Amino acid sequence: MHKVASFLRGRLAVLTRQPCISPTLARIHVACGALCQKSALRSPPTDVPEMPPCSFSPEEYKGMSKARMMEIRQQNCSPMTMKVTYYKEPVFIHQGYMQWLWDVDGRRYLDLFAGVATVSVGHCHPKVRAAAEQQMKKLWHTTNIYVYPTLHEYCEKLVSYFPDPLKVIYLTNSGSEANDLAMLMARLHTGNYDIITLRGSYHGGSPQAMGLTSNAAYKYPIANGLGCTNTMCPDVFRGPWGGSHCRDSPVQTTRECSCAQGICMANEQYIGQLQETLATSVPTRIAAFFGEPIQGVGGAVQYPKNYLKQAYKLVRERGGICIADEVQTGFGRTGSHFWGFQGHDVIPDMVTMAKGIGNGFPMGAVVTTPEIAASFAKGIHFNTFGGNPVACAVASSVLDIIKEDGTQKVSLDVGSYLMVELAKLRDKYEIIGDVRGKGLQIGVEMVKDKVSRDPLSHQDMVEIFEDVKDMGVLIGKGGVYGQTFRIKPPMCITKEDADFFLAVFNKSIQNYMERR
């Protein structure tokens, strides 16, 4: 009874705008009925793990009704908005603070998806908000036809995080725009046209970037991405080759491995596939190779440790440049390094980024070498909003916070702990096929069984996904078959938050197994 009362005090505190720290942190509570927004087809769980306390008090919501929002969403918003809406009973988000989100009814959620790996240092981080407010008092907008301090202060700060010769920056408004620009620059610089990407990759949804993206769900039946060729993804779990020592990760696959020390037969096979693609599917001279250090939308897929190093060598031998898409892996998210490519011991010729660069503020960038930048200067490229003063002020504060708050170390420590504990659940449940990632870029791949490794069905994934949400945690989904849960939270979560999610995820799997 004390546990129930403790939980209700926490929920009441949210609704009355009082601090939501409870006197004691009970481990289990009874589900809250009306606040849980359950589907009519599902019975609420009788007991769920209790959230860690939170000292922030959200504002009381007094806005538009949920019914009216859904009417507008269906009638006036793009049909795609409804198509991508998560959950049978959507989450109506009202306010956010650090790793927490509140819906319009005052219910609190632990956000482990961060607006699709975008909120890097925390929702409405006080220092980011202060930087935006201070800049908005002085100058909201101007363009590169004038010289203004925030642009140059930010560019100087950002290039300090890159090794030579990556010292020239183009600022954009999104990752798709950055990748579009990188494609153009690569083709102009090399004089070649063909670009290679990995199957299962996601590099954006614009008409050009759609060609780089290799996932049928994001394709349309029109001509797109002329000159883009996909090669086999070196996925050591789902692919034809893999072992138990392939990945740079705290957790390896459960596949058997007979490789000698320092040898990776899986890597050799996947490099062989790339060589086959180069020999059969593209001209002898190519423009570029695009690769995410860890696939994002593809389901946090990791490659064998030396794959990118050998791939870069092959591409450069054919006149191409190597482009690292750091839209999801950059800014310390992988924990061990600031940039994902550093974990592969390579230096790209070009790096694209977005999402975490602005903690949710629309911004992207391309960083390249002076030589490649000079090739691009043959014509005029103008971006009205790229390098906007407010965007630069926000992005500059994000870099400061990453250093001051130690978010990269948080990613390493909490992410490693989370993966090791998730691996214990993988060993416990037949339907958890793989746990992988680095830092707070984590994927949990669900299967029908460990022998076949066939993807868990869409309906089964939805059941677990909904259950996790109903217990107060927001995660993402990905993978070519939608079979992977994606865990990419703001880089301010704690070990206590991780323990809460682990308890919720374990409970959701238990519930699923009982229903099955």
Coordinates of N, CA, C and O in Angstrom, one line a residue, residues 253-333:
T253 N 28.2 -10.4 -30.7 CA 27.1 -11.3 -31.1 C 27.3 -12.7 -30.4 O 28.4 -12.9 -29.8
T254 N 26.3 -13.5 -30.4 CA 26.5 -14.9 -29.8 C 26.9 -15.9 -30.9 O 26.9 -17.1 -30.6
R255 N 27.2 -15.4 -32.1 CA 27.7 -16.3 -33.1 C 29.0 -16.9 -32.8 O 29.9 -16.2 -32.2
E256 N 29.3 -18.1 -33.2 CA 30.6 -18.7 -32.9 C 31.7 -18.1 -33.8 O 31.4 -17.7 -34.9
C257 N 32.9 -18.1 -33.3 CA 34.0 -17.6 -34.0 C 35.2 -18.4 -33.9 O 35.6 -18.8 -32.7
S258 N 35.9 -18.7 -35.0 CA 37.1 -19.5 -34.9 C 38.3 -18.8 -35.4 O 39.4 -19.3 -35.7
C259 N 38.2 -17.4 -35.5 CA 39.3 -16.6 -36.1 C 40.4 -16.6 -35.1 O 40.3 -16.5 -33.9
A260 N 41.6 -16.6 -35.7 CA 42.8 -16.4 -34.9 C 43.0 -15.0 -34.4 O 42.3 -14.1 -34.9
Q261 N 43.8 -14.7 -33.4 CA 44.0 -13.4 -32.9 C 44.4 -12.4 -34.0 O 45.3 -12.7 -34.7
G262 N 43.7 -11.3 -34.1 CA 44.0 -10.3 -35.1 C 43.4 -10.5 -36.5 O 43.7 -9.8 -37.4
I263 N 42.7 -11.6 -36.6 CA 42.1 -12.0 -37.9 C 40.6 -12.0 -37.8 O 40.1 -12.4 -36.8
C264 N 40.0 -11.4 -38.8 CA 38.5 -11.4 -38.8 C 38.0 -11.9 -40.2 O 38.1 -11.1 -41.2
M265 N 37.6 -13.1 -40.3 CA 37.2 -13.7 -41.5 C 35.9 -13.0 -42.1 O 35.8 -12.8 -43.3
A266 N 35.1 -12.6 -41.1 CA 33.8 -11.9 -41.6 C 34.2 -10.6 -42.3 O 33.6 -10.3 -43.3
N267 N 35.2 -9.9 -41.7 CA 35.6 -8.6 -42.4 C 36.1 -8.9 -43.8 O 35.8 -8.1 -44.7
E268 N 36.9 -9.9 -43.9 CA 37.5 -10.2 -45.2 C 36.3 -10.6 -46.3 O 36.4 -10.2 -47.4
Q269 N 35.3 -11.3 -45.8 CA 34.2 -11.6 -46.7 C 33.4 -10.3 -47.1 O 33.1 -10.2 -48.3
Y270 N 33.2 -9.4 -46.2 CA 32.4 -8.2 -46.5 C 33.2 -7.3 -47.4 O 32.7 -6.6 -48.3
I271 N 34.5 -7.2 -47.1 CA 35.4 -6.4 -48.0 C 35.4 -7.0 -49.4 O 35.4 -6.3 -50.4
G272 N 35.3 -8.3 -49.5 CA 35.2 -9.0 -50.8 C 34.0 -8.6 -51.5 O 34.0 -8.5 -52.7
Q273 N 32.9 -8.5 -50.8 CA 31.6 -8.0 -51.4 C 31.7 -6.6 -52.0 O 31.2 -6.3 -53.0
L274 N 32.4 -5.7 -51.2 CA 32.6 -4.4 -51.7 C 33.5 -4.4 -53.0 O 33.2 -3.7 -53.9
Q275 N 34.5 -5.2 -53.0 CA 35.4 -5.3 -54.2 C 34.6 -5.8 -55.3 O 34.8 -5.4 -56.5
E276 N 33.7 -6.8 -55.1 CA 32.8 -7.3 -56.2 C 31.9 -6.1 -56.7 O 31.7 -6.0 -57.9
T277 N 31.4 -5.3 -55.8 CA 30.6 -4.2 -56.3 C 31.4 -3.2 -57.1 O 30.9 -2.7 -58.2
L278 N 32.6 -2.9 -56.7 CA 33.5 -2.0 -57.4 C 33.8 -2.6 -58.8 O 34.0 -1.8 -59.8
A279 N 33.9 -3.9 -58.9 CA 34.3 -4.5 -60.1 C 33.2 -4.7 -61.1 O 33.4 -4.8 -62.3
T280 N 31.9 -4.7 -60.6 CA 30.8 -5.0 -61.5 C 29.7 -3.9 -61.7 O 29.0 -3.9 -62.6
S281 N 29.6 -3.0 -60.7 CA 28.4 -2.2 -60.6 C 28.7 -0.7 -60.8 O 27.7 0.1 -61.0
V282 N 29.9 -0.3 -60.8 CA 30.3 1.1 -61.0 C 31.4 1.3 -62.0 O 32.2 0.3 -62.2
P283 N 31.7 2.5 -62.5 CA 32.8 2.7 -63.4 C 34.1 2.5 -62.6 O 34.1 2.4 -61.4
T284 N 35.3 2.5 -63.3 CA 36.5 2.3 -62.6 C 36.9 3.5 -61.8 O 37.8 3.4 -60.9
R285 N 36.3 4.7 -62.1 CA 36.6 5.9 -61.2 C 35.2 6.3 -60.6 O 34.2 6.4 -61.3
I286 N 35.2 6.5 -59.3 CA 34.0 6.9 -58.6 C 34.1 8.2 -57.9 O 35.3 8.7 -57.7
A287 N 33.0 8.7 -57.5 CA 33.0 10.0 -56.8 C 33.2 9.9 -55.3 O 34.0 10.6 -54.6
A288 N 32.5 8.9 -54.6 CA 32.5 8.9 -53.2 C 32.0 7.6 -52.6 O 31.3 6.8 -53.3
F289 N 32.3 7.4 -51.3 CA 31.7 6.4 -50.5 C 31.1 7.0 -49.3 O 31.8 7.8 -48.6
F290 N 29.8 6.8 -49.1 CA 29.1 7.4 -47.9 C 28.9 6.2 -46.9 O 28.5 5.1 -47.2
G291 N 29.3 6.5 -45.6 CA 29.0 5.5 -44.6 C 28.8 6.1 -43.2 O 29.5 7.0 -42.8
E292 N 27.8 5.6 -42.5 CA 27.6 6.0 -41.1 C 28.5 5.2 -40.3 O 28.6 4.0 -40.5
P293 N 29.2 5.7 -39.3 CA 30.1 4.9 -38.4 C 29.4 3.8 -37.7 O 29.9 2.7 -37.5
I294 N 28.1 4.1 -37.4 CA 27.2 3.1 -36.9 C 25.9 3.4 -37.6 O 25.4 4.6 -37.5
Q295 N 25.2 2.5 -38.2 CA 24.0 2.8 -38.9 C 22.9 3.2 -37.8 O 22.8 2.6 -36.8
G296 N 22.2 4.3 -38.1 CA 21.2 4.8 -37.2 C 19.8 4.2 -37.4 O 19.4 3.3 -36.7
V297 N 19.1 4.7 -38.5 CA 17.8 4.2 -38.8 C 17.9 2.7 -39.1 O 16.9 1.9 -38.8
G298 N 19.0 2.2 -39.6 CA 19.2 0.8 -39.9 C 19.2 -0.1 -38.7 O 19.2 -1.3 -38.8
G299 N 19.2 0.5 -37.5 CA 19.1 -0.3 -36.3 C 20.4 -0.5 -35.5 O 20.7 -1.5 -34.9
A300 N 21.2 0.6 -35.4 CA 22.5 0.6 -34.7 C 23.4 -0.5 -35.2 O 24.1 -1.2 -34.3
V301 N 23.5 -0.8 -36.4 CA 24.3 -1.8 -37.0 C 25.8 -1.4 -37.0 O 26.1 -0.3 -37.4
Q302 N 26.6 -2.3 -36.4 CA 28.0 -2.1 -36.4 C 28.7 -3.0 -37.4 O 28.3 -4.1 -37.6
Y303 N 29.9 -2.5 -37.8 CA 30.7 -3.3 -38.8 C 31.9 -3.9 -38.1 O 32.2 -3.5 -37.0
P304 N 32.5 -4.9 -38.8 CA 33.8 -5.4 -38.2 C 34.8 -4.2 -38.0 O 34.8 -3.2 -38.8
K305 N 35.7 -4.4 -37.1 CA 36.5 -3.3 -36.7 C 37.3 -2.6 -37.8 O 37.5 -1.4 -37.7
N306 N 37.8 -3.3 -38.7 CA 38.7 -2.7 -39.7 C 38.0 -2.5 -41.1 O 38.6 -2.2 -42.1
Y307 N 36.7 -2.7 -41.1 CA 36.0 -2.6 -42.4 C 36.1 -1.2 -43.0 O 36.5 -1.1 -44.2
L308 N 35.8 -0.2 -42.3 CA 35.9 1.2 -42.9 C 37.3 1.6 -43.3 O 37.5 2.2 -44.3
K309 N 38.3 1.1 -42.6 CA 39.7 1.5 -42.9 C 40.0 0.8 -44.3 O 40.6 1.5 -45.2
Q310 N 39.6 -0.4 -44.5 CA 39.9 -1.1 -45.8 C 39.0 -0.5 -46.9 O 39.4 -0.4 -48.0
A311 N 37.7 -0.2 -46.5 CA 36.8 0.3 -47.5 C 37.3 1.7 -48.0 O 37.3 2.0 -49.2
Y312 N 37.8 2.6 -47.1 CA 38.3 3.9 -47.5 C 39.5 3.7 -48.5 O 39.6 4.4 -49.5
K313 N 40.4 2.7 -48.2 CA 41.5 2.5 -49.1 C 41.1 2.1 -50.5 O 41.6 2.7 -51.5
L314 N 40.1 1.2 -50.6 CA 39.6 0.8 -51.9 C 39.0 1.9 -52.7 O 39.2 2.1 -53.9
V315 N 38.2 2.8 -52.0 CA 37.5 3.9 -52.6 C 38.5 4.9 -53.1 O 38.4 5.4 -54.3
R316 N 39.5 5.2 -52.3 CA 40.5 6.2 -52.7 C 41.4 5.8 -53.9 O 41.8 6.6 -54.7
E317 N 41.6 4.5 -54.0 CA 42.3 3.9 -55.1 C 41.6 4.1 -56.4 O 42.2 4.1 -57.5
R318 N 40.3 4.3 -56.3 CA 39.4 4.5 -57.5 C 39.0 6.0 -57.7 O 38.1 6.3 -58.4
G319 N 39.8 6.9 -57.0 CA 39.6 8.3 -57.2 C 38.4 8.9 -56.4 O 38.1 10.1 -56.5
G320 N 37.8 8.1 -55.5 CA 36.7 8.6 -54.7 C 37.1 9.2 -53.4 O 38.2 9.0 -52.9
I321 N 36.3 10.0 -52.9 CA 36.5 10.6 -51.5 C 35.6 9.8 -50.5 O 34.6 9.3 -50.9
C322 N 36.0 9.9 -49.3 CA 35.3 9.1 -48.2 C 34.5 10.1 -47.3 O 35.1 11.0 -46.8
I323 N 33.2 9.8 -47.2 CA 32.3 10.7 -46.4 C 31.7 10.0 -45.2 O 31.1 8.9 -45.4
A324 N 31.9 10.6 -44.1 CA 31.4 10.0 -42.8 C 30.1 10.8 -42.5 O 30.1 12.0 -42.3
D325 N 29.0 10.1 -42.4 CA 27.7 10.7 -42.0 C 27.6 10.5 -40.5 O 27.3 9.5 -40.0
E326 N 27.8 11.6 -39.8 CA 27.8 11.7 -38.3 C 26.5 12.3 -37.8 O 26.5 12.7 -36.6
V327 N 25.5 12.3 -38.6 CA 24.2 12.9 -38.2 C 23.8 12.3 -36.8 O 23.3 13.0 -36.0
Q328 N 23.9 11.0 -36.6 CA 23.4 10.4 -35.4 C 24.6 10.0 -34.5 O 24.3 9.8 -33.3
T329 N 25.8 9.8 -35.0 CA 26.9 9.3 -34.1 C 27.8 10.4 -33.6 O 28.6 10.1 -32.7
G330 N 27.6 11.6 -34.0 CA 28.6 12.7 -33.7 C 28.3 13.3 -32.3 O 27.3 13.0 -31.6
F331 N 29.2 14.2 -31.9 CA 29.1 15.0 -30.7 C 29.1 14.1 -29.4 O 28.4 14.4 -28.4
G332 N 30.0 13.1 -29.4 CA 30.2 12.3 -28.2 C 29.3 11.2 -28.0 O 29.4 10.5 -26.9
R333 N 28.3 10.9 -28.8 CA 27.3 10.0 -28.5 C 27.8 8.5 -28.4 O 27.3 7.7 -27.7

